[in-house]
Coordinates of C-alpha atoms and ligand atoms in Angstrom, one line a residue:
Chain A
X1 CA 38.0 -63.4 -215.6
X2 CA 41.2 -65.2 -214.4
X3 CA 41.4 -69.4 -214.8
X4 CA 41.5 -71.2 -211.8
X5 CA 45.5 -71.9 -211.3
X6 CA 46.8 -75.3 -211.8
X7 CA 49.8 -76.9 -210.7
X8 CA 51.2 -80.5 -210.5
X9 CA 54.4 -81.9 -209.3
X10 CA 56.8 -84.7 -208.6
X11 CA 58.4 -85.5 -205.5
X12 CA 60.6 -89.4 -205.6
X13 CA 58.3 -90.6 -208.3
X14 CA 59.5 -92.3 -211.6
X15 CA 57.5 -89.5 -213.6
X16 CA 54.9 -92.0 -214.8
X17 CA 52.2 -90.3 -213.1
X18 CA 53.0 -87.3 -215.8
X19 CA 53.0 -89.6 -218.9
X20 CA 49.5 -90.9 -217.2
X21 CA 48.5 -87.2 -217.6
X22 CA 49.5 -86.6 -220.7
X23 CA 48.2 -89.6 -222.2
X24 CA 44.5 -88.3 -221.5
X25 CA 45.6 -87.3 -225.3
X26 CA 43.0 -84.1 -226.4
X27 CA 41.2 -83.8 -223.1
X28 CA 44.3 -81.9 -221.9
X29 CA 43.3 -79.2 -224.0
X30 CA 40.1 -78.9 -221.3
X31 CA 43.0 -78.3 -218.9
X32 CA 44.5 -75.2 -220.4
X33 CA 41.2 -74.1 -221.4
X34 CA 39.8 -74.2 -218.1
X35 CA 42.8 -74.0 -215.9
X36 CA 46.0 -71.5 -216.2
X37 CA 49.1 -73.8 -215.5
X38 CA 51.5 -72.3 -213.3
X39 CA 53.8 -74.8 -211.8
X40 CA 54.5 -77.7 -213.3
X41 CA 58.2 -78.6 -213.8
X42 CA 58.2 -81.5 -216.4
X43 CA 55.9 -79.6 -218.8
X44 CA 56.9 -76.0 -218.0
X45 CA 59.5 -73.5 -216.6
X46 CA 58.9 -72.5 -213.6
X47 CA 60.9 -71.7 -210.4
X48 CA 60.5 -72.4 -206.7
X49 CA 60.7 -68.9 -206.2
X50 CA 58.0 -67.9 -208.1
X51 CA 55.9 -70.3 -206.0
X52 CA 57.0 -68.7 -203.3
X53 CA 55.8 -65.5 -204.4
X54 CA 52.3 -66.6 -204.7
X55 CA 49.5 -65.5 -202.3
X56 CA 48.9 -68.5 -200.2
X57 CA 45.4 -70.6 -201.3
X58 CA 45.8 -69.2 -204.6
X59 CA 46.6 -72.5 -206.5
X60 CA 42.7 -74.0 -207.2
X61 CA 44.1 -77.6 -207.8
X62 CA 47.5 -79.3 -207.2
X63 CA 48.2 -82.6 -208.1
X64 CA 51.3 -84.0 -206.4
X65 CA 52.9 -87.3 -207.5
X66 CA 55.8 -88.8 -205.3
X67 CA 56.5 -89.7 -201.7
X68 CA 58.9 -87.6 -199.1
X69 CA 62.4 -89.1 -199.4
X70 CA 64.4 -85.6 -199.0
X71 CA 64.5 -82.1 -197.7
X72 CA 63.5 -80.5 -201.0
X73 CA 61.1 -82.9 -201.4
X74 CA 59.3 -82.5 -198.2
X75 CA 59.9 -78.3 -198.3
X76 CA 57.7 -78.6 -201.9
X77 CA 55.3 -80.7 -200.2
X78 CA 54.9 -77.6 -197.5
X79 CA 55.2 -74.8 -199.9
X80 CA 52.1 -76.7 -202.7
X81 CA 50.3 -77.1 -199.1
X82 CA 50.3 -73.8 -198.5
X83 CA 49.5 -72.5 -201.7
X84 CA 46.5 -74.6 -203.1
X85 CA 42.7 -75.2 -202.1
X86 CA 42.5 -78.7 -203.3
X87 CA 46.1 -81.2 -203.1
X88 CA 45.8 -84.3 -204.5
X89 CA 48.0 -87.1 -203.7
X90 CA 48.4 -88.0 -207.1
X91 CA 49.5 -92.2 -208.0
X92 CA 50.9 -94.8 -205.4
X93 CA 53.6 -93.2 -204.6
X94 CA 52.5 -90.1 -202.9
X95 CA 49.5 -92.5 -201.7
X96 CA 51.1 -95.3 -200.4
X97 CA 54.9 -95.1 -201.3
X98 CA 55.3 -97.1 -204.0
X99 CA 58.2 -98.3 -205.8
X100 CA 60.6 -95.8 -204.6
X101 CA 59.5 -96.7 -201.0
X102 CA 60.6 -100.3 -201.2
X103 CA 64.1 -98.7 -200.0
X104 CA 62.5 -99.0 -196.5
X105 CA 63.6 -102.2 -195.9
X106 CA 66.9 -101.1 -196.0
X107 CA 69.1 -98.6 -194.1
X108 CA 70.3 -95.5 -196.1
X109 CA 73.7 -96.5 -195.9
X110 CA 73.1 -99.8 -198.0
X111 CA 71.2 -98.1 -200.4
X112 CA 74.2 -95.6 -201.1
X113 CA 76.5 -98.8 -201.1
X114 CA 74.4 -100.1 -203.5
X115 CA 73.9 -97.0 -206.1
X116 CA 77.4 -95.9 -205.5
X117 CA 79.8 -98.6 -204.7
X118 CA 79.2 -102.2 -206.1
X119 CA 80.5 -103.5 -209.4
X120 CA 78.4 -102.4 -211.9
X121 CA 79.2 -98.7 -210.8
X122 CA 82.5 -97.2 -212.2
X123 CA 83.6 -95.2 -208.9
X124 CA 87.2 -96.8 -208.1
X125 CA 87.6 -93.7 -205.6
X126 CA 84.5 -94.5 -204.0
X127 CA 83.1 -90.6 -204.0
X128 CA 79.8 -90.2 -202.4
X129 CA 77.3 -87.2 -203.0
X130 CA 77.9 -84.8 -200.6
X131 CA 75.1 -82.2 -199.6
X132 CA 77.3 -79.2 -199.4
X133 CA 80.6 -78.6 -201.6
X134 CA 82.5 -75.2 -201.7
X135 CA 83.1 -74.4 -205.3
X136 CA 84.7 -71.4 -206.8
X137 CA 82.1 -69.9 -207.6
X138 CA 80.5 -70.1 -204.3
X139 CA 78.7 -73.2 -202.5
X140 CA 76.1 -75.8 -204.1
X141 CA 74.1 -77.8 -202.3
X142 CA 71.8 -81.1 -203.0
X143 CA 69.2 -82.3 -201.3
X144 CA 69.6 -84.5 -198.2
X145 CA 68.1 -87.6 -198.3
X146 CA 66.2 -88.7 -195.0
X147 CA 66.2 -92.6 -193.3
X148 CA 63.1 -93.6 -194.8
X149 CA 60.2 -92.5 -197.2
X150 CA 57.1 -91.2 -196.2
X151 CA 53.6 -90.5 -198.1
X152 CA 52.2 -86.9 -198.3
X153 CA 49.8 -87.3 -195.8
X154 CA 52.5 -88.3 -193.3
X155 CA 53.8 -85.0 -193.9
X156 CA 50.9 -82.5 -195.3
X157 CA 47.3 -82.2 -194.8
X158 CA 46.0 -84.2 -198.0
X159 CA 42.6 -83.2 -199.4
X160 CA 42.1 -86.6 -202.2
X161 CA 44.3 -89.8 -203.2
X162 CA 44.4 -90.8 -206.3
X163 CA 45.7 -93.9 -206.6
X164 CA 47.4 -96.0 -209.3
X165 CA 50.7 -96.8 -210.5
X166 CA 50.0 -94.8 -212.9
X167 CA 46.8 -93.8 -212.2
X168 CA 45.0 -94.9 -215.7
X169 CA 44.0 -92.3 -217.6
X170 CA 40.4 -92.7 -218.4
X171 CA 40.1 -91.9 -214.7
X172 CA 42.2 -88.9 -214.8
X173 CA 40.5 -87.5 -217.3
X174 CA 37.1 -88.3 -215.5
X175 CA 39.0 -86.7 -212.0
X176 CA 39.4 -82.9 -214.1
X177 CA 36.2 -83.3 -215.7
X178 CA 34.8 -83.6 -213.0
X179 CA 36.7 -80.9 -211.5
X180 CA 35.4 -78.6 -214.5
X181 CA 31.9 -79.7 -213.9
X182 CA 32.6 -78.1 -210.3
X183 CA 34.1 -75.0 -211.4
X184 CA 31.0 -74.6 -213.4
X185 CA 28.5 -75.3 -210.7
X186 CA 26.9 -78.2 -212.0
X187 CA 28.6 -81.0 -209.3
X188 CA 30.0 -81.1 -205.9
X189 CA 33.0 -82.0 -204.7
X190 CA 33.9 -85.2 -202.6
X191 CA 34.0 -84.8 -199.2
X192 CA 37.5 -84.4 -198.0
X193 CA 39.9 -87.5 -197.8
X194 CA 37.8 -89.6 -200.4
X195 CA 39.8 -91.6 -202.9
X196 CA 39.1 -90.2 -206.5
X197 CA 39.3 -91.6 -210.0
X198 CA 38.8 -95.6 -208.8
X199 CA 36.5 -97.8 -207.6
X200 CA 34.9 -98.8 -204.0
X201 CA 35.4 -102.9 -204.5
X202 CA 38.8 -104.9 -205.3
X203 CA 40.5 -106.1 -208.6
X204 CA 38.8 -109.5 -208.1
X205 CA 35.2 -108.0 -208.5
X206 CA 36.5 -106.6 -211.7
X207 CA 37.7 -109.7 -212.8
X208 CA 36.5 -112.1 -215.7
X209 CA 38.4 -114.8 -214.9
X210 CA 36.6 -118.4 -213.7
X211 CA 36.7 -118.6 -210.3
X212 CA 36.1 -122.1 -207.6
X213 CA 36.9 -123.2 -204.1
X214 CA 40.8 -122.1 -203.9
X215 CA 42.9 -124.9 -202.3
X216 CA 46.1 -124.4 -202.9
X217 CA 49.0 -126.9 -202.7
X218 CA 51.8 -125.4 -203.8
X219 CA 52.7 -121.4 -204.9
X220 CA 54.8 -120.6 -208.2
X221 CA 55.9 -117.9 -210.3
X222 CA 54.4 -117.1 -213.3
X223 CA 56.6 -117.3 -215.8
X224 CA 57.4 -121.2 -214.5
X225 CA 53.4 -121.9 -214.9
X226 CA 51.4 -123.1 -217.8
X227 CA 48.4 -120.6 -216.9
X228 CA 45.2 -121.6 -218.0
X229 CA 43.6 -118.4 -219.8
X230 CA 40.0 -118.7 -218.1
X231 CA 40.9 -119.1 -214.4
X232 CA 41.8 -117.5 -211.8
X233 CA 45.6 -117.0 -211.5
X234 CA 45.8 -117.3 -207.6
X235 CA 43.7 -120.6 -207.5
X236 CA 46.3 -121.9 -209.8
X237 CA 49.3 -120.8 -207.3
X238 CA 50.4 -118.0 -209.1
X239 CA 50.5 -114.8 -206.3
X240 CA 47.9 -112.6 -207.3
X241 CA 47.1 -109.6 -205.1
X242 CA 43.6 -108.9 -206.5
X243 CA 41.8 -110.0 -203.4
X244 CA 43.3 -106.7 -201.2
X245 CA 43.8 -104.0 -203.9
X246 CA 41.5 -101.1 -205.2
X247 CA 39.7 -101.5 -208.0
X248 CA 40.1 -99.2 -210.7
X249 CA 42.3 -100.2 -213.5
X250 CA 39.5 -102.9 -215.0
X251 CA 41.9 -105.8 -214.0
X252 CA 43.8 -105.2 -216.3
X253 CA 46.6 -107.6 -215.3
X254 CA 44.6 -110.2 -214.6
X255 CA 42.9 -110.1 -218.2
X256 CA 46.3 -109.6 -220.1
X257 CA 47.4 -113.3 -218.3
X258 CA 49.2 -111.4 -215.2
X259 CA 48.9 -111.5 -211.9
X260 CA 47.8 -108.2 -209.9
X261 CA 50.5 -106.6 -208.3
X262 CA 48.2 -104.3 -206.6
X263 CA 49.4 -100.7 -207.6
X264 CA 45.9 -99.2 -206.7
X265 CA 47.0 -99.8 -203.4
X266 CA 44.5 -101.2 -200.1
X267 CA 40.8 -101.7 -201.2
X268 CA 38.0 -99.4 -199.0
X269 CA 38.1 -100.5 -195.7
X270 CA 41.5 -102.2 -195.3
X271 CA 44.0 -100.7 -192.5
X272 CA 46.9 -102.8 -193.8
X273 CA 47.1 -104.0 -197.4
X274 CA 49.9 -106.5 -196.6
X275 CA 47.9 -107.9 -193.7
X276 CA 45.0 -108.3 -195.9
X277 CA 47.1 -110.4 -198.0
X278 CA 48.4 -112.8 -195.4
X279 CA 45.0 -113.6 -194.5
X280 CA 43.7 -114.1 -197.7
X281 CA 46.3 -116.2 -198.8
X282 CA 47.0 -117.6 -195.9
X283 CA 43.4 -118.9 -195.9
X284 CA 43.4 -120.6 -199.6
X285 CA 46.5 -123.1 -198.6
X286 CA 45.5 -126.6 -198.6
X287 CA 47.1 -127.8 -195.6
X288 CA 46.7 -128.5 -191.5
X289 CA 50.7 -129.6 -191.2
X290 CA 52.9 -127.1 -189.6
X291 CA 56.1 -128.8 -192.1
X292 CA 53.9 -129.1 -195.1
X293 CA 52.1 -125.1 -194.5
X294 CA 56.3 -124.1 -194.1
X295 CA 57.1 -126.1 -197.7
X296 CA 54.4 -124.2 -199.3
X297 CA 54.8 -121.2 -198.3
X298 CA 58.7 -121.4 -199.2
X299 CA 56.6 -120.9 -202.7
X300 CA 56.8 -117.4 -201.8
X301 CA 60.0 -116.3 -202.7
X302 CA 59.5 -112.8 -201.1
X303 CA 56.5 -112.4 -198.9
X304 CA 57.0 -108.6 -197.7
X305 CA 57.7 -107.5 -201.2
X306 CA 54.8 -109.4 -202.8
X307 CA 52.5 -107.8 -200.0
X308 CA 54.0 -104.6 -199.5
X309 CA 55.5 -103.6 -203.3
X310 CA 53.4 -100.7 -203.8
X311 CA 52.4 -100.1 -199.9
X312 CA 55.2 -100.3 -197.5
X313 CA 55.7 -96.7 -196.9
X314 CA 51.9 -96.4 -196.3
X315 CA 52.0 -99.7 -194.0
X316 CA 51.0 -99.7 -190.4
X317 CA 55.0 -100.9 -189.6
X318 CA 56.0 -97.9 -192.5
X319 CA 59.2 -99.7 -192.1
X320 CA 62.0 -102.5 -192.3
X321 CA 63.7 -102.1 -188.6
X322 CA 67.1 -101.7 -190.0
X323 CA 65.6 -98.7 -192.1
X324 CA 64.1 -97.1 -189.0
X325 CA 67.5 -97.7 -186.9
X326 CA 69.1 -95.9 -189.6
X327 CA 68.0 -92.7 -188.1
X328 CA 70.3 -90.4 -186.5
X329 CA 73.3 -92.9 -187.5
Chain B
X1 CA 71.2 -111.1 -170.5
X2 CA 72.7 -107.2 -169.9
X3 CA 71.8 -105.3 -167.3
X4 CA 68.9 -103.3 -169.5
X5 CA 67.5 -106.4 -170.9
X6 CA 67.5 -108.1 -167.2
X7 CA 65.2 -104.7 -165.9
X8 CA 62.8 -104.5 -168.6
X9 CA 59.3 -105.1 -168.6
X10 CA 57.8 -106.1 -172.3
X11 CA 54.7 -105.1 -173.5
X12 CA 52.7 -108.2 -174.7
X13 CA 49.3 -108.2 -176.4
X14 CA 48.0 -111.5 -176.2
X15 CA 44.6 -112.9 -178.4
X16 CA 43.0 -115.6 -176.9
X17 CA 39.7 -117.6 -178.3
X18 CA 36.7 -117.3 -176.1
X19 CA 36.1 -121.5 -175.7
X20 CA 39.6 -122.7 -174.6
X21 CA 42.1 -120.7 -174.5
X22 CA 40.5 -118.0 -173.0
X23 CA 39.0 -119.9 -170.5
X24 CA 42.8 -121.5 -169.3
X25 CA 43.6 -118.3 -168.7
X26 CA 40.1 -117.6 -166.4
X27 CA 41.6 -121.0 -164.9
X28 CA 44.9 -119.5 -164.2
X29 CA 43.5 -116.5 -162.6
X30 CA 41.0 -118.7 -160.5
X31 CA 43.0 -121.2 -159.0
X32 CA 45.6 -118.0 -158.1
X33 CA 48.4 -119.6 -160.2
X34 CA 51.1 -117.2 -160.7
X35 CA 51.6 -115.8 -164.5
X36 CA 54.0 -112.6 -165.6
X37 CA 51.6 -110.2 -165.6
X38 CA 53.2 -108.4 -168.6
X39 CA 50.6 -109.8 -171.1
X40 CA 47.2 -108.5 -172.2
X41 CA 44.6 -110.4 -173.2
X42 CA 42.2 -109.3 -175.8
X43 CA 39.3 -112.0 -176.1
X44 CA 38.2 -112.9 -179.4
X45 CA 35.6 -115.6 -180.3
X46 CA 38.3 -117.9 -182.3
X47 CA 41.8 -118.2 -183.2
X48 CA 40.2 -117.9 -186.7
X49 CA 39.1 -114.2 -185.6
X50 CA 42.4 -113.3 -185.6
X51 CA 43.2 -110.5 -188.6
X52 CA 46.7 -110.0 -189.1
X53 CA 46.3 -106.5 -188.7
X54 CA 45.7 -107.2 -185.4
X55 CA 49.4 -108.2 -185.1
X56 CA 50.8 -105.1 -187.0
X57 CA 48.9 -102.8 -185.5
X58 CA 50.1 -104.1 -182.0
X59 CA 53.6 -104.3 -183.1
X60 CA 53.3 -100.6 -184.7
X61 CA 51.6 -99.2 -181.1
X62 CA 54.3 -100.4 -179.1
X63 CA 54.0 -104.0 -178.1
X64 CA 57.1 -105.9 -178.0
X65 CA 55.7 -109.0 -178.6
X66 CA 52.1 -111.2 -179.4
X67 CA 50.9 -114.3 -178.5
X68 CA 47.9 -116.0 -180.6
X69 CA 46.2 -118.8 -178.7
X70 CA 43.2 -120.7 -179.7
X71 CA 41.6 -124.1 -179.3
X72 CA 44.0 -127.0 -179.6
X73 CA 44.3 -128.5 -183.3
X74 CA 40.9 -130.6 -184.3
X75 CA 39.2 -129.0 -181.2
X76 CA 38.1 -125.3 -182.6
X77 CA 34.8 -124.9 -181.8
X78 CA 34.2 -123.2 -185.3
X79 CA 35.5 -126.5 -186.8
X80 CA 39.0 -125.5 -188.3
X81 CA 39.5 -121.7 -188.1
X82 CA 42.5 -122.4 -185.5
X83 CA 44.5 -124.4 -188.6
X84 CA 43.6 -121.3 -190.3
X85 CA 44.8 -118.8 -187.9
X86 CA 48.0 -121.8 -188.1
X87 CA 48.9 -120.8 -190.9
X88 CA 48.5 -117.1 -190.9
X89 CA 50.6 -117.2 -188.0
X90 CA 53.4 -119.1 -190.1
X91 CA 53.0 -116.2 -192.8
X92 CA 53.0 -113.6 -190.5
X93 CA 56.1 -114.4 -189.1
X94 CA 57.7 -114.5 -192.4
X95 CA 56.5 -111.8 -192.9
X96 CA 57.4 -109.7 -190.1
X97 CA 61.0 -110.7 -190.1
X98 CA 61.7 -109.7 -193.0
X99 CA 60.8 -106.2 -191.5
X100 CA 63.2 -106.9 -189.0
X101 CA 61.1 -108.1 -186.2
X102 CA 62.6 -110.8 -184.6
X103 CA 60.5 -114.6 -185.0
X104 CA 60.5 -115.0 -181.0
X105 CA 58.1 -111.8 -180.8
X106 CA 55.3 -113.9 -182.3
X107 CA 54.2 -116.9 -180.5
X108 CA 51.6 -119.5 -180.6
X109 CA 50.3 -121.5 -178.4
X110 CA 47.2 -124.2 -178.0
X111 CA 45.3 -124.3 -174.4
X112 CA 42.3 -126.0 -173.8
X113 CA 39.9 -125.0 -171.5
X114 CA 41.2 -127.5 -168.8
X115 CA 45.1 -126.1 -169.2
X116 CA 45.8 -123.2 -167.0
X117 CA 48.7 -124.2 -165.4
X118 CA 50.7 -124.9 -169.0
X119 CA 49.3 -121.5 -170.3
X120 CA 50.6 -119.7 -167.5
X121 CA 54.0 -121.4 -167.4
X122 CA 53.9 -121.2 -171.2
X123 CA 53.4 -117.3 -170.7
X124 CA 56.0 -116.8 -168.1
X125 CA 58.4 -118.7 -170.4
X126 CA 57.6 -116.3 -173.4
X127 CA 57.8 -113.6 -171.1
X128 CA 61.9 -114.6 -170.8
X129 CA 62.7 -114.7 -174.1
X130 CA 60.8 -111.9 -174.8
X131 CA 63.2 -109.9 -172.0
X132 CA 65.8 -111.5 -173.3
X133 CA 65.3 -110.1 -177.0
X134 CA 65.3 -106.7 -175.4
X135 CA 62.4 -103.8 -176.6
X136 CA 61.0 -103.5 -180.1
X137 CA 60.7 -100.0 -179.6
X138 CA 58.7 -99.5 -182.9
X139 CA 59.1 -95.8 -184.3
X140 CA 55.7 -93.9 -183.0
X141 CA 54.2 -91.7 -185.5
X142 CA 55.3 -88.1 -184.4
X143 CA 58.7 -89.5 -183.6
X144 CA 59.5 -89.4 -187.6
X145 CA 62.7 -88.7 -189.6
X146 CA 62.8 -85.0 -190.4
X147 CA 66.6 -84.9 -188.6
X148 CA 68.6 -85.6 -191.7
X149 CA 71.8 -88.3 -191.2
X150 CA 74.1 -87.5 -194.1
X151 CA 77.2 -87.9 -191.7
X152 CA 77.7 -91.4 -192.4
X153 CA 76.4 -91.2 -196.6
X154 CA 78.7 -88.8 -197.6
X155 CA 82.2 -89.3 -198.6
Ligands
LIG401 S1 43.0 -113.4 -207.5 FE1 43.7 -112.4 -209.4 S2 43.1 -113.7 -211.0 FE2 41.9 -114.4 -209.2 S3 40.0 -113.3 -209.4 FE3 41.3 -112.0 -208.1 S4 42.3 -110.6 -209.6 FE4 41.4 -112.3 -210.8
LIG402 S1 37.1 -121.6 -181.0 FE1 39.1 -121.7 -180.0 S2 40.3 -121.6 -181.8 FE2 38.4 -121.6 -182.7

């Protein structure tokens, strides 16, 4: 009898998400025992063709890392739709964004300034990629890059998220045994749309650290504060986004003296992560004074990015205005 | 004010606390005061009620602009929920323009019970600048990106 075909890909991603999957060390011998791999451009050859070529439904499992930021990126998106029963969103950035879709606070044409034109490029003639370009040998082409970045589900029917900058790999590994288990009729799948491989309550409920009343006077980065070990980094002003973000990872940031950045993304339940935020934090300062509420929060070098670093994209505004605008010219 | 600005009609949502401000506005409507009638009231129980996803979501749907009203400073009838919502508000706004949205789109405003005529001239004022700032005209979903703009990112 034939495996069950496997595929995974990456869309604009950093390629974390594979390293995450090939750090579940032995247990990805279970995957080419149980699965046959047939797309899956960091680890194998493979062409869009041959994807192409397969009968549609007839890829068992896909997991697809990276959010929509160009043509090719959104055509794959299509085409892996199309071809597999189950499609993961696979890590924050085909969840929620991510990193790469922090470049929606700005308009396309600063982010090409900024890649391609200020002093630490070397570009004295100032030459931009260009989509098309007759050669010789005929025309080549690169992918066009659109306004703003969008997750998969904003552009594909997704089946599961998995989230996690990368998503740790304990939980992988417990995601495809799980998927084995399945394949051998001895579980069930999730029903559709469930998050897979993390937990139902937030970072702070995995947390060990001591925890009182937070009052909070005055906000501060963390490498300009003596943290003490035991207690809770927000109650001592450092910005920690525990209270709004998945659990999953064992808060791990938290224990190793960090703050949470919140890669696993919004917590069950929440609509907008960054709005979660605001009110949490907005309801630990220790102040009724309109000036004195301003000074504090002036603690807070960067609101949107500490809110939205991992979630903009996925974000009910999705959006910086200027990003949107940049549509169409 | 241009000529588009002077003709349009913004979209406000406007959350109001069930104890005062809610009731200014029953007072405004009773005693037939006159109010731009561009503004939505959605009653909550207390300024303290209000989830800043409340705000997002409006502003994501369409509004142009919100107004957050509650119980006037020390007179909440849940104590101190309205400094709270004070100082999501102050967030909030921070927050929101760094994602471009103008500071004027989010206002707020104290009214007790006894203040309808202030909350309705403070409405019709916010109205104004609202107009004035022009629509938000927040991307709907649907309405996405898919038409490619290399024109002005290539060479
Ligand atoms: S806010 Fe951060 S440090 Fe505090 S309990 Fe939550 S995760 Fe732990
Ligand atoms: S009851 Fe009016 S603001 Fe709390």
């Amino acid at each position: 009898m034939s495996k069950p075909k496997f595929a995974m890909y990456w869309a604009a991603s950093c390629g974390g998400c594979e390293i995450a999957v090939l750090n579940i060390h032995e247990k990805i011998l279970d995957v080419d025992a149980n699965f046959d791999v047939v797309f899956w451009p960091v680890a194998m050859d493979a062409k869009y063709k041959d994807v192409e070529a397969m009968e549609d439904g007839s890829i068992l499992l896909t997991l697809f890392n990276g959010g929509i930021r160009n043509d090719e990126n959104e055509h794959i998106a299509h085409l892996l739709r199309k071809k597999s029963k189950i499609l993961v969103a696979f890590g924050s950035c085909a969840c929620e964004g991510c990193i790469p879709g922090l470049a929606n606070f700005s308009p396309v044409k600063e982010i090409f300034d900024t890649a391609f034109s200020t002093i630490s490029t070397d570009n004295p003639d100032n030459i931009r990629p260009q989509t098309h370009y007759a050669m010789p040998e005929g025309e080549i082409t690169i992918p066009t890059l659109y306004p703003v970045l969008r997750t998969l589900d904003q552009v594909v029917d997704v089946d599961y998220y998995m989230p996690g900058c990368p998503p740790e790999s304990h939980q992988i590994a417990a995601v495809i045994d799980l998927v084995i288990q399945v394949l051998q009729g001895k579980a069930e799948l999730p029903p559709k749309g469930a998050t897979i491989g993390a937990g139902n309550s937030t970072v702070c409920d995995e947390c060990k650290r001591k925890r009182n009343e937070k009052t909070i006077k005055a906000f501060g980065r963390i490498q300009l504060i003596h943290a003490d070990p035991e207690l809770c980094l927000l109650e001592q002003g450092i910005p920690c986004n525990g209270p709004a973000t998945r659990s999953g990872c064992d808060a791990r940031c938290p224990s190793a003296g960090a703050q949470c950045i919140g890669c696993y993304g919004p917590a069950e339940g929440v609509v907008d992560y960054g709005a979660r935020l605001i009110a949490a934090f907005a309801s630990v300062i220790d102040s009724d004074k309109p000036e004195e509420i301003d000074r504090i929060l002036d603690g807070l070098v960067d609101p949107a990015g500490q809110f939205y670093r991992f979630n903009l994209a996925g974000s009910l505004l999705k959006a910086a205005k200027p990003a949107w605008k940049s549509n169409g010219g | 004010m241009t000529e588009e600005t002077k003709s349009f009609e913004p979209t406000i949502i406007g959350f109001t606390c069930n104890w005062c401000s809610y009731r200014a506005a029953d007072m405004a409507g009773t005693a037939r005061m006159k109010y731009a009638p561009n503004v939505r009231l959605i009653r909550l129980m207390c300024s303290g009620r209000l989830d800043p996803t409340f705000v997002f979501k409006a502003f994501a749907s369409g509004a142009d602009a919100v107004l957050i009203s509650g119980c006037h400073p020390g007179d909440c009838h849940y104590i101190s929920q309205n400094y709270k919502a004070l100082r999501r508000f102050h967030l909030m706004k921070r927050v929101l323009t760094q994602l471009g949205i103008e500071p004027g789109r989010l206002k707020l405003l104290w009214a007790s019970a006894a203040e309808g005529a202030i909350f309705a001239s403070e409405i019709t004022k916010f109205v104004e600048e609202v107009r004035a700032l022009g629509p938000l005209n927040w991307p709907q979903p649907g309405e996405q990106v898919s038409t490619p703009i290399m024109e002005e990112v290539t060479a």
